[in-house]
Short mmCIF file of N, CA and C in Angstrom, two decimals:
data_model
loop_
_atom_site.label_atom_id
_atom_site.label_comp_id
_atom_site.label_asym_id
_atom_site.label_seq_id
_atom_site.Cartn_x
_atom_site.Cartn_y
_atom_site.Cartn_z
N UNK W 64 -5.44 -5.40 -9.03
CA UNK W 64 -4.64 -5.13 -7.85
C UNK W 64 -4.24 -3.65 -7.87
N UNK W 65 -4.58 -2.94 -7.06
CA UNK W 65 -3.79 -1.32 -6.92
C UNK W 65 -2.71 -2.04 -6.68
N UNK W 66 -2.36 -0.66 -7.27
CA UNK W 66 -0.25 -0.35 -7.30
C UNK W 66 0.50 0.45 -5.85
N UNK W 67 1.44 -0.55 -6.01
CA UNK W 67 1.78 -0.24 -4.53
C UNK W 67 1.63 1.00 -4.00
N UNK W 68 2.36 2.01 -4.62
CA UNK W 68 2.91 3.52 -4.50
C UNK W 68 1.29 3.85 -4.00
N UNK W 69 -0.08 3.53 -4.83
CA UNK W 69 -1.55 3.94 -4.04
C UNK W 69 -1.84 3.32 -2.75
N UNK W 70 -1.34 2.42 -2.89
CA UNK W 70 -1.78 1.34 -1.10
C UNK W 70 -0.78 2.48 -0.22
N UNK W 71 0.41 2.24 -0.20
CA UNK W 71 1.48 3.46 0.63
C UNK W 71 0.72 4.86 0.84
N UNK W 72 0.32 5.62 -0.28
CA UNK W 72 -0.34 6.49 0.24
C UNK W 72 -1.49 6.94 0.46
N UNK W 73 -2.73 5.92 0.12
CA UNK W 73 -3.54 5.64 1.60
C UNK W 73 -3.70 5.46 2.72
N UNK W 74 -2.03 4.31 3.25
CA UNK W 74 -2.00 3.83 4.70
C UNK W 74 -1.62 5.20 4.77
N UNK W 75 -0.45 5.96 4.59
CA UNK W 75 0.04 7.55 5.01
C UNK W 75 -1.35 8.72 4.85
N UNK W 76 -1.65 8.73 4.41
CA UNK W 76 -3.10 9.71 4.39
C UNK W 76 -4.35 9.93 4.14
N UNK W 77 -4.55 8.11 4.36
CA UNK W 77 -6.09 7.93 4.56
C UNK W 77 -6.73 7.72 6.19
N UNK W 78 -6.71 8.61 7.11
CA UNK W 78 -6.44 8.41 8.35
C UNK W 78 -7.70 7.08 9.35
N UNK W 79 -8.81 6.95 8.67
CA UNK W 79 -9.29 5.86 8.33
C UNK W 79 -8.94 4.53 8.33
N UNK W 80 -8.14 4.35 7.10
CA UNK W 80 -8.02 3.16 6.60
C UNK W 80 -6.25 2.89 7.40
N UNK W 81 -5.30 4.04 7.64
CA UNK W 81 -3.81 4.15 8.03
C UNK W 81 -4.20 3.87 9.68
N UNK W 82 -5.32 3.08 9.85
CA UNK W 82 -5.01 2.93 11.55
C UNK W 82 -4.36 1.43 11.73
N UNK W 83 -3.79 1.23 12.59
CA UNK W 83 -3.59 -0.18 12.64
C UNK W 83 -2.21 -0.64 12.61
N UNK W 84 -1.90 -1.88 12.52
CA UNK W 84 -0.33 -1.93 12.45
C UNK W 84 0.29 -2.62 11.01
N UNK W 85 0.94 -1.26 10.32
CA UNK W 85 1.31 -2.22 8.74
C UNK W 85 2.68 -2.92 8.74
N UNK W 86 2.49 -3.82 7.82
CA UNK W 86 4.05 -4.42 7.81
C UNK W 86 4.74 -4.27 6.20
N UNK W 87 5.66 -3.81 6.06
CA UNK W 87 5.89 -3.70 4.46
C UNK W 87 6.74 -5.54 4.24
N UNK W 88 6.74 -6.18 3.14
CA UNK W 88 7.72 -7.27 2.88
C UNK W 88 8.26 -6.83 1.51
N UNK W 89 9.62 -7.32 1.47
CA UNK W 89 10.45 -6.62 0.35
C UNK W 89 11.67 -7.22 0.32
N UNK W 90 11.85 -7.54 -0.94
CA UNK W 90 12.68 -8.84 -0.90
C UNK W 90 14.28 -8.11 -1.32
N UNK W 91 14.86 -8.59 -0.77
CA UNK W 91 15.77 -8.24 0.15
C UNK W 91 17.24 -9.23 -1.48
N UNK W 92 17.60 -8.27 -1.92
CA UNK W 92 18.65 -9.29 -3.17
C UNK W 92 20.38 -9.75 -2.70
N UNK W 93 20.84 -9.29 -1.31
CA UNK W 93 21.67 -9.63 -0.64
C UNK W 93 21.23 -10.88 -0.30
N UNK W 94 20.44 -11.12 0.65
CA UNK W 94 20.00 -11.87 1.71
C UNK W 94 19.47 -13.15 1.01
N UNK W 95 18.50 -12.57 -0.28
CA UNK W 95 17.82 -13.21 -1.44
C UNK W 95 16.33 -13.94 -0.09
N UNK W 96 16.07 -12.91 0.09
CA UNK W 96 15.11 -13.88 1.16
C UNK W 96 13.75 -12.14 1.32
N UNK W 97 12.78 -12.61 1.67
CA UNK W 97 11.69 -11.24 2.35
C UNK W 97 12.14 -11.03 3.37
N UNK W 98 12.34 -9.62 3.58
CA UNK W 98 12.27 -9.02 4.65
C UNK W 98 11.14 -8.00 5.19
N UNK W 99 10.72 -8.23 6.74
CA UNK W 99 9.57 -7.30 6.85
C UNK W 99 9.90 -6.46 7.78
N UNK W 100 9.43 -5.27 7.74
CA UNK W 100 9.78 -3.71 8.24
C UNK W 100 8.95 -3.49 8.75
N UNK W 101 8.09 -3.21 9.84
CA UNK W 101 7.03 -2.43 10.56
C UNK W 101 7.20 -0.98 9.88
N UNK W 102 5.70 -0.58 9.24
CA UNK W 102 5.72 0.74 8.61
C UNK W 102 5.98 1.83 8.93
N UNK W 103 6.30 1.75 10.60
CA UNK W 103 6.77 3.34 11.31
C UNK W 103 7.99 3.43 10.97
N UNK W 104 8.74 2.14 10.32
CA UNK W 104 10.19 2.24 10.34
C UNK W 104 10.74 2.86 9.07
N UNK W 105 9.72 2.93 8.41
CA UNK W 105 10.47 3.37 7.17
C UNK W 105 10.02 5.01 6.54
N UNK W 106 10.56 5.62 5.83
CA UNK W 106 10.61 6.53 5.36
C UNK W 106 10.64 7.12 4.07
N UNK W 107 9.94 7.83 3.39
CA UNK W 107 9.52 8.28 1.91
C UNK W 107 10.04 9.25 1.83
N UNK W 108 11.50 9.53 0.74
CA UNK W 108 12.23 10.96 0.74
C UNK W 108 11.77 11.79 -0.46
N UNK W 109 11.31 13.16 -0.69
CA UNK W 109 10.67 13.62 -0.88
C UNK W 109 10.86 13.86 -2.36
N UNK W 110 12.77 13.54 -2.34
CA UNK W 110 12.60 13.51 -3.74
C UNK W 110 13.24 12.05 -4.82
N UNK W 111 12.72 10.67 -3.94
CA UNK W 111 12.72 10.03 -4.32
C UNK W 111 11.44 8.99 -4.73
N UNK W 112 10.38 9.35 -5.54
CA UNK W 112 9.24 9.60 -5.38
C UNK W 112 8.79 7.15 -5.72
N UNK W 113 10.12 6.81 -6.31
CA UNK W 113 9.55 5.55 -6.03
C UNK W 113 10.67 4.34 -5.48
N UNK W 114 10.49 4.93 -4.14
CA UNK W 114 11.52 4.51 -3.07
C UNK W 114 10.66 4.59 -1.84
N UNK W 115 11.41 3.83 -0.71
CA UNK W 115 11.47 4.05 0.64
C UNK W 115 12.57 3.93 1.29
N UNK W 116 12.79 4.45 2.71
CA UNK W 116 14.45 4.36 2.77
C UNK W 116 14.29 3.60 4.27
N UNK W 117 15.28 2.69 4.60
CA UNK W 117 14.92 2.56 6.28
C UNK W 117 16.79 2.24 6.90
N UNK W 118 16.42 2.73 7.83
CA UNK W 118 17.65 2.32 9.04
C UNK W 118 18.39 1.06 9.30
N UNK W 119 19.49 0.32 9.23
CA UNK W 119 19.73 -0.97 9.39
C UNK W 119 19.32 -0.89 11.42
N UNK W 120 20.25 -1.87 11.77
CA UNK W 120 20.41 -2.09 13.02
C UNK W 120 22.18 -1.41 13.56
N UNK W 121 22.55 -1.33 12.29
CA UNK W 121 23.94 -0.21 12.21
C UNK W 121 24.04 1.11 12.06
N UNK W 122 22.43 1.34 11.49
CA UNK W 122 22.92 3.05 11.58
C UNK W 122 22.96 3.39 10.38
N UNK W 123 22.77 2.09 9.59
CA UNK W 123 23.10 2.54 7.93
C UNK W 123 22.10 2.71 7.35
N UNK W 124 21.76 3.62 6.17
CA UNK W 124 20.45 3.81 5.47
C UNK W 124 20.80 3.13 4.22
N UNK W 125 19.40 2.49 4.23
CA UNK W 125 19.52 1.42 2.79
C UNK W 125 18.05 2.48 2.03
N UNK W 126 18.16 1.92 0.70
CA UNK W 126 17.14 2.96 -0.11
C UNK W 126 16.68 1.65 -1.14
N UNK W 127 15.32 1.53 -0.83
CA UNK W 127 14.84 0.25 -1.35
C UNK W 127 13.65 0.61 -2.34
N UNK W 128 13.90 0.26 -3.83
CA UNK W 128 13.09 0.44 -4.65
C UNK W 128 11.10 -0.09 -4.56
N UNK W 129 10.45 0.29 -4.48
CA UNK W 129 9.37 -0.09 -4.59
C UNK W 129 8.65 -1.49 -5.23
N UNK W 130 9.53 -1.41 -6.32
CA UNK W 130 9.24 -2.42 -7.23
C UNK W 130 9.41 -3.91 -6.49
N UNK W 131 10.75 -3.87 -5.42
CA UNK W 131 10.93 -4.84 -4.57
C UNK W 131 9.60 -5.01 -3.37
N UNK W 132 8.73 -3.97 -3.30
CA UNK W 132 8.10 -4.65 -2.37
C UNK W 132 6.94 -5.57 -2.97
N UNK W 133 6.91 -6.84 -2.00
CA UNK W 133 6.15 -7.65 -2.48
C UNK W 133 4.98 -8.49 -1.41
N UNK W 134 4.86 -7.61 -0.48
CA UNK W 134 3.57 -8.02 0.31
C UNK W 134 3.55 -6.75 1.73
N UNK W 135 1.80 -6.43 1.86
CA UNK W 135 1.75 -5.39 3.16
C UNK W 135 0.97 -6.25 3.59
N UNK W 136 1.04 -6.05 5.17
CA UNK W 136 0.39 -6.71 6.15
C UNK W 136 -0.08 -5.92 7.51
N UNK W 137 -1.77 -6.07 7.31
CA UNK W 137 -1.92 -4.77 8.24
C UNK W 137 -2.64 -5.47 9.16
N UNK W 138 -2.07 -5.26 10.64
CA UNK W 138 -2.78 -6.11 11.52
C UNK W 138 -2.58 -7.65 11.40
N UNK W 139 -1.37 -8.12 10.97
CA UNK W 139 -0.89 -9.55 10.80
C UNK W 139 -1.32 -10.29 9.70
N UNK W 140 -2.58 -9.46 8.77
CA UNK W 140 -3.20 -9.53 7.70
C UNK W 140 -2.93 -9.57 6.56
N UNK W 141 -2.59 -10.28 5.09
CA UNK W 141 -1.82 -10.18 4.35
C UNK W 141 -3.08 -9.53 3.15
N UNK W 142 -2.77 -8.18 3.12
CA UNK W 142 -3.95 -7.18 2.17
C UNK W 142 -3.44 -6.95 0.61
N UNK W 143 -2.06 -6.80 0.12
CA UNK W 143 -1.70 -7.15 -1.00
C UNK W 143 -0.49 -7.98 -0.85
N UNK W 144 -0.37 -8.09 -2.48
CA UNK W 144 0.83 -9.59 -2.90
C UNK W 144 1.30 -9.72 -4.27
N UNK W 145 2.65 -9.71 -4.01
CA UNK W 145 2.49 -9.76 -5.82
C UNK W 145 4.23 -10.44 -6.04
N UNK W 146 3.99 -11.50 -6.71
CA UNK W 146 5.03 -12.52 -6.84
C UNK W 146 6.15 -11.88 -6.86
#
């Protein structure tokens, strides 16, 4: 299985393979449940190199470790997975 952090930056700069619509899932330890993000929504800060950060519906920025993500879905497609 490639490692996440390589799948992320292929969809970001493999312009090829980054067409389409991705979905990140990432389990969520409040909620204790997956949550999925459409990939335009989220954001890679430059000097948080194994993170992504995204917007609530409040305005609030949450900063979500990588390690939590646990499935991409490109085109409704489930392309990696990992328990």
């Amino acid at each position: 299985m490639i490692p996440i952090q390589d799948l992320l930056h292929r969809i970001r700069w493999d312009p090829e393979f980054g067409r389409g619509e991705f979905v990140i899932g990432y389990y969520d330890r409040i909620a204790h449940e997956i949550i999925r993000v459409p990939f335009l929504e989220v954001a890679f800060p430059k000097d948080g190199p194994g993170v992504f950060e995204l917007i609530d519906c409040e305005g609030r920025t949450h900063t979500i470790p990588l390690h939590r993500v646990k499935s991409v879905y490109k085109n409704g497609e489930l392309i990696w997975h990992r328990d």
